């Protein structure tokens, strides 16, 4: 079993839809949870960062962490074609190395 | 915000030659930088952790003599792919952790734009 599981997609949604992206993990020691967006042939860029459990909102993006279920989510409201990218979840124990999910490819159709 | 510059963004080389990729933190100091490799439609695979002023720590299965890492200053780490072969063709990405984020208790990595290596 991988430490971090993420559905690779692709996930196709119409413009304006609410997108839900998820990751599950097995290591209960993870404390830091991140979501990165990666456009084709580019490096990942940080979208959301959460320490421990709870919700965090930034514009159209909301990140949720449920440590009891070992489950994290990223919601994108009013999705736009420019949101089409691969979304990677990442998590770490303390300041140790990140463990990445495989990434979910999202396509927002105009 | 923190910016990491990676150069070159793409490189083509002949089999048997060596290629150097640079990773610079532009507006912050990074005691630790990370080098990843990414295959098409796959996630990031950590290759090694580069520590300023000391030897890099390589992940299991990564040949340290093949992938030479040097972190000579707080703003620069280099990855040299030695005697490159077609199977080394990949997308290499570096990342750095801002020392200021560590002091604040955060753990945020900033990534470079990546370097696409094609070995003929």
Coordinates of C-alpha atoms in Angstrom, one line a residue:
Chain A
X1 CA 0.0 0.0 0.0
X2 CA 1.3 3.4 -0.9
X3 CA 1.6 6.0 1.8
X4 CA -0.5 8.5 -0.2
X5 CA -3.2 7.4 -2.6
X6 CA -4.6 9.8 -5.2
X7 CA -6.9 9.0 -8.2
X8 CA -5.0 9.9 -11.3
X9 CA -8.1 10.8 -13.3
X10 CA -8.5 12.4 -15.8
X11 CA -11.4 14.3 -14.3
X12 CA -13.4 16.3 -16.8
X13 CA -15.9 18.9 -15.6
X14 CA -17.9 21.7 -17.3
X15 CA -16.9 25.3 -16.6
X16 CA -18.4 26.6 -13.5
X17 CA -18.7 23.3 -11.7
X18 CA -17.4 22.6 -8.2
X19 CA -14.4 20.2 -8.3
X20 CA -13.5 17.9 -5.5
X21 CA -10.1 16.4 -5.4
X22 CA -9.0 13.9 -2.7
X23 CA -6.2 12.0 -1.2
X24 CA -6.0 9.3 1.4
X25 CA -3.0 8.4 3.4
X26 CA -1.8 5.7 5.8
X27 CA 0.7 7.5 8.0
X28 CA -1.0 9.0 11.0
X29 CA 2.1 11.0 11.8
X30 CA 1.7 13.3 8.8
X31 CA 1.2 16.9 10.1
X32 CA 1.6 19.1 7.1
X33 CA -0.7 18.8 4.1
X34 CA -0.2 20.7 0.8
X35 CA -1.9 20.9 -2.5
X36 CA 0.2 21.8 -5.6
X37 CA -1.0 22.6 -9.1
X38 CA 1.2 21.6 -12.0
X39 CA 0.7 22.7 -15.6
X40 CA 2.2 20.6 -18.3
X41 CA 6.0 20.7 -18.4
X42 CA 6.2 23.1 -15.5
X43 CA 7.1 22.8 -11.9
X44 CA 4.5 22.5 -9.2
X45 CA 3.2 25.6 -7.6
X46 CA 1.8 25.8 -4.1
X47 CA -2.0 26.3 -3.9
X48 CA -2.9 25.5 -0.3
X49 CA -1.0 24.6 2.9
X50 CA -2.6 23.3 6.1
X51 CA -1.1 22.2 9.3
X52 CA -3.0 19.5 11.2
X53 CA -6.7 19.2 10.8
X54 CA -9.3 21.7 9.7
X55 CA -10.4 23.8 6.8
X56 CA -8.7 26.6 4.9
X57 CA -10.1 28.8 2.3
X58 CA -8.4 31.0 -0.3
X59 CA -10.5 32.5 -3.0
X60 CA -12.1 29.7 -5.0
X61 CA -10.1 27.1 -3.3
X62 CA -10.9 25.3 0.0
X63 CA -8.7 22.6 1.6
X64 CA -9.9 20.2 4.2
X65 CA -8.0 17.8 6.3
X66 CA -9.7 15.0 8.3
X67 CA -6.9 13.3 10.3
X68 CA -9.3 10.9 11.9
X69 CA -10.2 9.5 8.4
X70 CA -6.7 10.1 7.0
X71 CA -8.4 12.0 4.2
X72 CA -7.7 15.4 2.6
X73 CA -9.6 17.3 0.0
X74 CA -9.3 20.3 -2.3
X75 CA -12.4 22.0 -3.6
X76 CA -12.4 24.4 -6.5
X77 CA -15.5 26.5 -6.9
X78 CA -16.6 28.1 -10.2
X79 CA -14.0 26.1 -12.0
X80 CA -12.4 27.8 -15.1
X81 CA -10.6 26.3 -18.1
X82 CA -7.4 27.8 -16.7
X83 CA -7.8 25.5 -13.8
X84 CA -7.0 22.6 -16.1
X85 CA -3.8 21.1 -14.7
X86 CA -2.6 18.2 -12.6
X87 CA -3.2 18.6 -8.9
X88 CA -0.8 17.0 -6.5
X89 CA -1.4 16.4 -2.8
X90 CA 1.7 16.3 -0.6
X91 CA 2.2 15.7 3.1
X92 CA 5.1 15.4 5.5
X93 CA 6.0 14.6 9.1
X94 CA 7.5 17.6 10.7
X95 CA 10.0 19.2 8.4
X96 CA 11.0 15.9 6.9
X97 CA 10.6 15.1 3.2
X98 CA 7.3 15.4 1.4
X99 CA 5.4 12.4 0.2
X100 CA 3.5 13.2 -3.0
X101 CA 0.3 11.6 -4.4
X102 CA 0.4 10.6 -8.1
X103 CA -1.6 13.7 -9.1
X104 CA -5.1 14.1 -10.5
X105 CA -5.4 15.5 -14.0
X106 CA -8.3 17.9 -14.2
X107 CA -9.9 19.2 -17.4
X108 CA -12.3 22.0 -17.2
X109 CA -14.3 22.2 -20.4
X110 CA -15.4 25.6 -21.7
Chain B
X1 CA 7.0 35.1 -2.2
X2 CA 9.8 32.7 -2.5
X3 CA 11.1 32.1 -6.0
X4 CA 13.3 29.2 -7.2
X5 CA 15.0 29.5 -10.6
X6 CA 16.0 26.4 -12.4
X7 CA 18.3 26.3 -15.5
X8 CA 18.3 25.1 -18.2
X9 CA 14.6 24.5 -18.8
X10 CA 15.4 22.0 -21.4
X11 CA 18.5 20.3 -22.7
X12 CA 19.3 17.8 -25.4
X13 CA 22.6 15.9 -25.2
X14 CA 24.4 13.0 -26.7
X15 CA 24.7 9.7 -24.9
X16 CA 27.9 9.6 -22.7
X17 CA 28.1 13.3 -22.0
X18 CA 27.4 15.0 -18.7
X19 CA 24.7 17.6 -18.1
X20 CA 24.6 20.1 -15.2
X21 CA 21.3 21.6 -14.0
X22 CA 21.3 24.6 -11.6
X23 CA 18.7 25.4 -8.9
X24 CA 18.8 28.8 -7.3
X25 CA 16.7 30.4 -4.6
X26 CA 16.4 34.0 -5.7
X27 CA 15.1 35.8 -2.7
X28 CA 15.7 33.6 0.2
X29 CA 18.3 31.3 1.7
X30 CA 17.8 27.6 1.5
X31 CA 19.8 25.3 3.7
X32 CA 18.0 22.4 2.1
X33 CA 17.1 21.7 -1.5
X34 CA 15.5 18.7 -3.0
X35 CA 15.9 17.1 -6.4
X36 CA 13.0 15.2 -8.0
X37 CA 12.5 13.2 -11.1
X38 CA 9.2 13.0 -12.8
X39 CA 8.2 10.6 -15.6
X40 CA 5.3 11.4 -17.9
X41 CA 1.9 11.3 -16.1
X42 CA 3.6 10.2 -12.9
X43 CA 4.2 11.9 -9.6
X44 CA 7.4 13.4 -8.3
X45 CA 10.1 10.9 -7.2
X46 CA 12.5 12.3 -4.7
X47 CA 16.1 11.6 -5.8
X48 CA 18.1 13.3 -3.1
X49 CA 18.2 15.9 -0.4
X50 CA 20.9 18.5 -0.9
X51 CA 22.3 20.1 2.3
X52 CA 24.4 23.3 2.1
X53 CA 28.0 22.5 3.1
X54 CA 27.6 18.8 3.4
X55 CA 27.1 15.7 1.3
X56 CA 23.7 15.1 -0.3
X57 CA 21.5 12.3 1.0
X58 CA 20.3 10.0 -1.7
X59 CA 17.1 8.0 -1.8
X60 CA 17.3 4.3 -2.1
X61 CA 18.0 3.2 -5.7
X62 CA 19.5 6.5 -6.8
X63 CA 23.1 6.2 -7.9
X64 CA 25.1 8.9 -6.2
X65 CA 27.9 8.6 -8.7
X66 CA 25.5 9.0 -11.6
X67 CA 23.6 12.0 -10.2
X68 CA 26.2 14.3 -8.6
X69 CA 24.8 17.0 -6.3
X70 CA 26.6 20.0 -5.0
X71 CA 25.1 22.6 -2.6
X72 CA 28.0 25.0 -2.3
X73 CA 26.0 28.0 -1.1
X74 CA 22.7 28.9 0.6
X75 CA 21.2 29.9 -2.8
X76 CA 22.6 27.3 -5.2
X77 CA 22.4 23.6 -5.7
X78 CA 23.5 21.8 -8.9
X79 CA 22.6 18.3 -10.2
X80 CA 25.0 16.8 -12.7
X81 CA 23.9 13.8 -14.7
X82 CA 27.1 12.0 -15.5
X83 CA 27.6 9.9 -18.6
X84 CA 24.0 10.3 -19.5
X85 CA 22.1 7.6 -21.4
X86 CA 18.7 7.6 -23.0
X87 CA 17.1 6.1 -19.9
X88 CA 18.1 9.2 -18.0
X89 CA 15.8 11.3 -20.2
X90 CA 13.2 12.8 -17.8
X91 CA 11.9 15.9 -16.2
X92 CA 14.1 17.0 -13.3
X93 CA 12.7 19.4 -10.7
X94 CA 14.3 21.1 -7.8
X95 CA 12.7 22.6 -4.7
X96 CA 13.9 24.6 -1.8
X97 CA 12.7 25.3 1.7
X98 CA 12.9 28.9 2.9
X99 CA 14.7 29.0 6.3
X100 CA 12.2 31.7 7.4
X101 CA 9.4 29.2 7.0
X102 CA 11.1 26.8 9.2
X103 CA 11.5 29.4 12.0
X104 CA 7.8 30.1 11.8
X105 CA 7.0 26.5 12.1
X106 CA 5.8 26.1 8.5
X107 CA 7.1 23.5 6.1
X108 CA 6.6 24.9 2.6
X109 CA 8.6 23.9 -0.4
X110 CA 8.9 26.1 -3.5
X111 CA 9.6 24.4 -6.8
X112 CA 11.6 25.4 -9.8
X113 CA 10.0 25.2 -13.2
X114 CA 11.8 22.0 -14.0
X115 CA 14.4 20.9 -16.6
X116 CA 13.6 18.5 -19.4
X117 CA 16.5 16.3 -20.3
X118 CA 16.6 14.4 -23.5
X119 CA 19.5 12.1 -24.1
X120 CA 20.0 11.0 -27.7

